[in-house]
Structure formats: structure tokens, C-alpha cells
């Protein structure tokens, strides 16, 4: 169980970033991209908007990945903070 | 507007609304979420302010309804092979001139063909790769208008659709690359200045099939080496093929260059050619694609000629190395590199890992250290971490390859049994040190390395104690000492590099080392990390060798201080390793102290280390250390410390 208050805060931050990543992933942009293609409309403007949506889809995926990476890092920091607190609390060297 | 389907437009409108509403609900107060929130806001505004109004304008005007049952009006009712033939003819007819009306018409025509498999097959059977290239060059040289950008997007989407659908004719992509290189070497600079970005643009869109990527990278290497030979240039300068050779005036190709986002270009400023080169050198767009296709990477990077060229033969640092390391990570340690993967895939992944480390380390390692983006450290850590058994074996049996080569070997390590289990990467000792420095030079990479090393240490302890419990060794205490000492060698190697490069981390040297060992001790409480199962004993093989030269230099400067530091670090490592091994000895009932207090147990198992007080942690270690277990096993913490110091002596001895 986490005992260090810093670790708890880091885990809270990680959880909030993971929630946002899940929300971003839940954007129904795949379907939007599918319906925004030439089967639906054909024009230079439509083509441009379709291409931009494809790029946005990629960016959103990367953003969600980045958020999870950041969350993972924070969790690692939390683990480290917990371990540091435990060692600091130990008044006698183990070995 | 040339045509639309009213019913589908209604659905499109509803979907656009749903996306905007969903994105408006994105919330997070953490500062680290700001870039993601800025992006969700940008996308939401694009949908609300551009897409939805465009849909509304079109559906409000019946005059614009021109959809024909056989296809949009622009195609004149043509479809299938006839449509493909018509499009090929019209592209060819453009010649070397593109006006606004041509751009608009072609932008309308190409998507129709892209949605028709038969038309695509005919189009690319008839359209010479050189003609496709000429079209993209025309678009690049055209003023940066909406029509030109729409045509560029349409041309690329048609190319990708053909590659995905009916497939491109054999050798099409290789010819495209070769023709591009020919134009790049033509006299005059108006067209050749655009060749690099034209090819980059075609590869910078949606994901291309693996076969296309393999053909493109292979061809790119061939033309670049041919050009280098012709110019008597070092292969490391082949990127100059794609750069304008006159400082001014250089024709603008912003229609294509704008496809590479401002952010992408800004990220690459550390390199002298970075912001200029990345959109112009097609290798970066291809590496970007390979970062999402591990199978293509394995097909390419198990070819020694390709691997040595991409990882160590040409400049790939214009973006700080982010794309080449991501491509290597996808191939060597991507999501499909799992224990249950086919043996062939795991062996290929091991070969790519060896190739990356052995070629990239000596050539780019030191330079990359100067401006390592966090993502580079993370990618490199992903490779080393997932191949940690190979790293470990490299330390136990160091090798050096001159010239660099990729190598694999059967993986066999006594704690896991007496027979080989799969294939391991073999790492050159000096290359491994250089690449390890990269991996631990940023917090992100350090955390990844720690997590994956923890898993490996846990796995070794678990397997070794299991064998001890089964009576597999005639001298169990000696075997225990050897295994713990070898585990300490790995920790000593890694912490040595961490201490040396702590200035790159957001922490002091002492903090970095404390982090490293504290996190190892923590692993005794949490045996299963988020990385559980991401590498297997089959892919986890032995690697190259330890790289102590820099450590040696550090300690050579002040031998007395070095010895004191070695003592201190060995003690810290011993404490951390004791926690790992004590837990395994108890959990596998090899050493079970009679008087273990109930408060440190839960359902007969040791509680997680974090749940124990400092006094109880010490008590547990002391109880286990002072109890003779089955098969006369005794864990002597002092022996662990001595073994660690002994193993690390190789690094700390300046004469070694």
C-alpha cells in the first residue's frame, strides 16, 4: 500500500492522465473519417477536410499514447517515492 | 462541389456532432495534459468551425446535388478499368504544367478512382511511376492553395489505396525511388530541389503495406549508395542528395512541406539540417512508417546490408534519432514481440536488437547523447529492457566485433535450465555501453529500464530458487552465491552508467542511484509490473559485453574515492537484491523461519514489502538469513555484498 503522500499524489495524477487518454481514445473519429470519404461527398474541400481528419485521427492516437506514457512514468516515480520513504523510515541498516 | 450522397451526408453530420460533443468533454487539470487538451480543442474547433459548416452549406443547396448512380459526375459515369484508364491519361496529359482548374479537376477525379478497385489496378498499371512523381512535383511547385493541397492529399490517398487494395505493380515503388534520384541529379535546380520532399510526401500519409515499405527502403539505400559512389562522397552524407544545392533562390515547395507539421519541424532544430532535412529526406517518412510496423522492420533489419546502412551507415539524427529508434523498437521489442509469438519472429527480433545496438551505438551513440529527446531514451530502453537477458549474458561473456555485425546465439542460462531456450541477441560490449548511456540518460528511459530489469531479476530469482528447491544442484549454496553475484553484476553495470550520466536526469547522482536501488527493492513487493510478459526467455537472450571503460576512467581519477563508492554502491545493491531473493526463498518454502510473526504474513505469504514497517523488513531478512533451509540452504547477506563487490571489481579496477 502506498505510504508516501507524494506517491499518492503522483498516482492520482497518473490516474487522471489515464482517464483523459481513455476519453481521447473513445472519440468516434474512426467512424467519422470513414464517412467523410468520397463515398459520401466529392469536392476539393471535401477531400481536404477528409485528409485533415485523417491527420487528426493520427494525432489523437499519439496524444493518448503520450498520456499513457506520462502516466506510466508518474507511477514509476510513485513506486520510487514509496521505496525511498520506506528506506528512510528504516533506522537500522539491514545488512 | 461535385457530388454527394444525401443520406450519407446526414450520417456524416451526426458523426461530426458526436465527435465535437465528445471532445468538448475532455477534462484534466494536470499540467502534463495540456498538449493533449490543446489538441482535442483544435480538433473540436476544426469539426465545429469547418466540417459542420461545410456539411450545412452543401446539404442546404439542392443545386449542388450531382451524385450519379454510377459515380460522381466528374467521372462522367465511368467506372472500373475505363475509369482507371481515363485518370491515367489525364495525369499524363498534364505534362509539366498544372493550373488551378487542372488541380481542382484532378482533386475531384482521383478520389473516385481511389474508391474503385478495378480503376486503381488499371490506373497504376498504366501510370508510370515517373508520371506519378511528376504529378507530385507539379503539386509541390504549385502555389500553396486549397486546390493544390487537396490534389496532393488526393494523389497520396490514391497511391495508398492502390498499395492497400489491388496492390502496386511489381517494382513500382523501387522505380519511383530510382526515378526520383535521377531527377535529383538532373542539371538545374528547380525540379530537383523538390524531389526529396515529393517522395517524403508520398510516404508521409496513411500507413503503407509492409511490402511497400521494404521495397522503398531497399531502393532508397541502393540509389543513395549509387549517388555517393558517383560523387565520391561518404555514405554518411547521402542525405545531401535530397537537399537543394544552391543556397538561394530555392523554389518553395510549401504545398508539400506544410504536410510536415510545424511541431514536427520545430522538434528537429537541434540538428544542423534538422528542420530542413526531415521533410526532404525520404528516409525519415519511411522510418516514421516503420515505427508503426514491426514486421516490416524485421524484414528489413534482418538484412545485414540494410540494417548496417540505416542504423550506422547514414545520418539519421536530423530528428534527434526519434524515428530510427522508434523503428528499431517496433521491430525488436514492439507489441507483437511477446513470449507466445512464433520462434522465427522472436529470433528476428533478437537479431534486430543486436543489429541496432551494434551498429547505432558506436556511430551515433555519442552524438545522440547531446540532444536526446525523451522519446529516444524511451525507445532505446524499450529495446534493451525487453532484451535484458541478452544484456546480462553480454556482461557475463563480453565480446567485441570489429567491424560491427549483428549476431544471435542460443539462449541458455543456468537458473532457467541446462538447455537452450530460444535465441538471444549478442551485443558488442562497447556498443552496448553507448546505447545503455542513451537509455538511462532521461528519466523516461531510466524508469523503463528499471521496470524491465526488475522483471528480469524477479524471473531469475524465481527460476533459480525453484531449481534449488528441486535439488538440481549438488552444491546449492555455491549455486546461490553465483546466481546472486551474477545478478549483482547486471545491477552494477547499469548503476555505473546511471551514476555517470546523472547530469542528464532531473535528479542528482545520488538520487538517481537511490532511485535505481530503491526501485529494485520495491520489486520484491510487486512482482508483476505493467510490463508483465512483454519479453520471453526465448527472445531474452544473451548479448554483448559490459562496458566499463567510462567507469574505469571515473574511478581511475581517484582510486580511494572509487573504492569507497564501490563499497557503498555494492551495499545498496546487496540490500535491494536481498529483498528480492529473501522473498523467493520464503515463497518457495526453501527457507522458512519457524518464528516468522503473523503480522508480516497474509494467507501464508509474505506481505508486500511496502506494507511492512522498517523494523519488520529488517526482521524478515534477518530471520531468513539466520535460518538453515531445506537442502542446507543458507542466505548470507554478507556473501551477497562480497559477491557484488567481487563482480563489480572488474569495472572499478583501473588496470582492468
Short mmCIF file of C-alpha atoms in Angstrom, two decimals, chain A residues 1-3 11-14 16-18 20 22-29 31-32 34-49 51-67 69-70 72-77 79-80 82-87 89-95, chain B residues 1-5 8-9 11-12 15-16 18-19 22-23 25-28 30 32-33 36-37 39-40 42-43 46-47 50-51 54-55 58 67 72 104 108 111-112 146-147 149-150 153-154 157 206 261 288 292 335 378 443-444 447 507 515 518-519 522 530-531 574-575 578 610-611 614 617-618 621-622 637-638 641:
data_model
loop_
_atom_site.label_atom_id
_atom_site.label_comp_id
_atom_site.label_asym_id
_atom_site.label_seq_id
_atom_site.Cartn_x
_atom_site.Cartn_y
_atom_site.Cartn_z
CA UNK A 1 0.00 0.00 0.00
CA UNK A 2 1.35 3.46 -0.78
CA UNK A 3 2.51 5.19 2.35
CA UNK A 11 -0.71 8.10 -8.60
CA UNK A 12 -3.66 10.47 -8.56
CA UNK A 13 -2.08 12.44 -11.40
CA UNK A 14 -1.34 9.26 -13.33
CA UNK A 16 -6.26 11.44 -14.22
CA UNK A 17 -3.97 11.25 -17.27
CA UNK A 18 -5.10 7.69 -17.97
CA UNK A 20 -8.08 11.50 -20.29
CA UNK A 22 -9.29 6.71 -22.40
CA UNK A 23 -11.57 9.62 -23.21
CA UNK A 24 -9.42 10.65 -26.17
CA UNK A 25 -9.37 7.06 -27.43
CA UNK A 26 -13.14 6.98 -27.14
CA UNK A 27 -13.57 9.76 -29.71
CA UNK A 28 -15.61 8.28 -32.56
CA UNK A 29 -13.26 9.76 -35.12
CA UNK A 31 -16.19 6.32 -37.97
CA UNK A 32 -16.20 9.99 -38.88
CA UNK A 34 -14.83 6.51 -42.73
CA UNK A 35 -17.95 8.51 -43.55
CA UNK A 36 -16.13 11.64 -44.63
CA UNK A 37 -14.60 10.00 -47.70
CA UNK A 38 -15.55 10.05 -51.38
CA UNK A 39 -18.41 7.60 -50.85
CA UNK A 40 -20.23 10.46 -49.16
CA UNK A 41 -19.09 13.59 -50.97
CA UNK A 42 -16.61 14.59 -53.62
CA UNK A 43 -15.03 18.00 -53.92
CA UNK A 44 -11.70 19.65 -53.31
CA UNK A 45 -12.94 20.97 -49.98
CA UNK A 46 -14.30 17.57 -49.00
CA UNK A 47 -11.01 15.98 -49.92
CA UNK A 48 -9.09 18.48 -47.86
CA UNK A 49 -11.33 18.05 -44.83
CA UNK A 51 -7.28 14.47 -45.24
CA UNK A 52 -7.24 16.76 -42.21
CA UNK A 53 -9.48 14.39 -40.29
CA UNK A 54 -7.14 11.53 -41.07
CA UNK A 55 -4.25 13.55 -39.70
CA UNK A 56 -6.27 14.50 -36.62
CA UNK A 57 -7.09 10.85 -36.02
CA UNK A 58 -3.39 10.02 -36.02
CA UNK A 59 -2.61 12.92 -33.70
CA UNK A 60 -5.30 11.92 -31.24
CA UNK A 61 -3.92 8.37 -31.14
CA UNK A 62 -0.46 9.69 -30.46
CA UNK A 63 -1.76 12.06 -27.81
CA UNK A 64 -3.44 9.17 -25.99
CA UNK A 65 -0.22 7.16 -26.19
CA UNK A 66 1.74 10.11 -24.83
CA UNK A 67 -0.68 10.49 -21.93
CA UNK A 69 3.48 7.09 -21.25
CA UNK A 70 3.39 10.09 -18.94
CA UNK A 72 3.41 5.24 -16.56
CA UNK A 73 6.32 7.46 -15.72
CA UNK A 74 4.43 9.05 -12.84
CA UNK A 75 3.57 5.61 -11.50
CA UNK A 76 7.23 4.67 -11.65
CA UNK A 77 8.01 7.84 -9.71
CA UNK A 79 6.95 3.47 -6.74
CA UNK A 80 10.31 5.11 -6.24
CA UNK A 82 7.35 4.80 -1.73
CA UNK A 83 10.55 2.84 -1.67
CA UNK A 84 12.54 5.91 -0.67
CA UNK A 85 10.13 6.66 2.16
CA UNK A 86 10.34 3.10 3.41
CA UNK A 87 14.11 3.12 3.40
CA UNK A 89 11.98 5.16 7.82
CA UNK A 90 14.32 2.28 8.47
CA UNK A 91 16.58 3.37 11.29
CA UNK A 92 18.89 0.35 11.12
CA UNK A 93 20.82 -0.83 8.11
CA UNK A 94 19.53 -4.22 7.08
CA UNK A 95 22.85 -5.82 6.29
CA UNK B 1 -18.93 20.72 -55.05
CA UNK B 2 -19.31 17.93 -57.48
CA UNK B 3 -21.48 15.43 -55.74
CA UNK B 4 -22.74 13.96 -52.51
CA UNK B 5 -24.97 11.26 -51.15
CA UNK B 8 -24.65 9.56 -46.03
CA UNK B 9 -24.31 13.32 -45.53
CA UNK B 11 -24.91 10.39 -41.03
CA UNK B 12 -21.74 12.39 -41.54
CA UNK B 15 -21.00 11.76 -36.52
CA UNK B 16 -19.33 15.17 -36.70
CA UNK B 18 -20.86 13.36 -31.84
CA UNK B 19 -17.11 13.89 -32.22
CA UNK B 22 -17.19 14.05 -27.13
CA UNK B 23 -14.08 16.20 -27.49
CA UNK B 25 -16.00 16.69 -22.66
CA UNK B 26 -12.21 16.20 -22.41
CA UNK B 27 -11.15 17.31 -18.94
CA UNK B 28 -7.97 17.15 -16.94
CA UNK B 30 -2.92 18.18 -14.73
CA UNK B 32 1.00 17.29 -18.28
CA UNK B 33 -2.33 17.01 -20.06
CA UNK B 36 -3.43 16.69 -25.31
CA UNK B 37 -6.17 19.12 -24.30
CA UNK B 39 -5.13 19.03 -29.46
CA UNK B 40 -8.65 17.95 -28.52
CA UNK B 42 -8.04 22.10 -32.00
CA UNK B 43 -9.78 19.06 -33.47
CA UNK B 46 -11.96 22.11 -36.80
CA UNK B 47 -15.05 19.94 -36.71
CA UNK B 50 -15.02 23.88 -40.73
CA UNK B 51 -16.55 20.44 -41.17
CA UNK B 54 -19.24 22.71 -44.93
CA UNK B 55 -21.80 19.95 -44.48
CA UNK B 58 -23.76 21.61 -49.17
CA UNK B 67 -24.48 12.39 -57.49
CA UNK B 72 -19.85 11.33 -59.16
CA UNK B 104 -9.38 21.16 -58.96
CA UNK B 108 -12.14 15.59 -57.77
CA UNK B 111 -10.88 10.06 -55.07
CA UNK B 112 -13.43 8.48 -57.38
CA UNK B 146 -6.57 24.87 -51.10
CA UNK B 147 -6.89 23.22 -54.51
CA UNK B 149 -3.31 20.83 -51.09
CA UNK B 150 -6.49 18.93 -51.89
CA UNK B 153 -3.93 14.73 -50.48
CA UNK B 154 -5.95 13.03 -53.23
CA UNK B 157 -4.58 8.77 -50.83
CA UNK B 206 -1.66 6.78 -44.00
CA UNK B 261 3.59 19.93 -39.10
CA UNK B 288 8.05 7.00 -39.35
CA UNK B 292 4.22 1.54 -36.67
CA UNK B 335 3.75 -5.13 -29.30
CA UNK B 378 12.36 5.55 -24.05
CA UNK B 443 14.03 9.85 -16.70
CA UNK B 444 11.61 8.18 -19.09
CA UNK B 447 12.07 4.21 -15.49
CA UNK B 507 17.91 14.41 -10.28
CA UNK B 515 16.07 5.62 -7.24
CA UNK B 518 15.06 1.57 -4.12
CA UNK B 519 13.02 0.62 -7.13
CA UNK B 522 10.26 -2.30 -4.39
CA UNK B 530 2.80 -3.39 -16.10
CA UNK B 531 5.35 -4.91 -18.43
CA UNK B 574 23.05 -6.06 -1.80
CA UNK B 575 20.20 -4.71 0.31
CA UNK B 578 18.45 -9.42 -0.57
CA UNK B 610 5.61 -1.65 1.33
CA UNK B 611 3.16 -2.93 3.91
CA UNK B 614 11.18 -0.81 8.55
CA UNK B 617 11.55 -5.66 6.95
CA UNK B 618 14.80 -5.97 8.79
CA UNK B 621 15.63 -10.51 6.24
CA UNK B 622 17.44 -11.40 9.45
CA UNK B 637 23.69 -11.21 3.18
CA UNK B 638 27.38 -10.58 3.70
CA UNK B 641 27.69 -7.96 -0.60
#
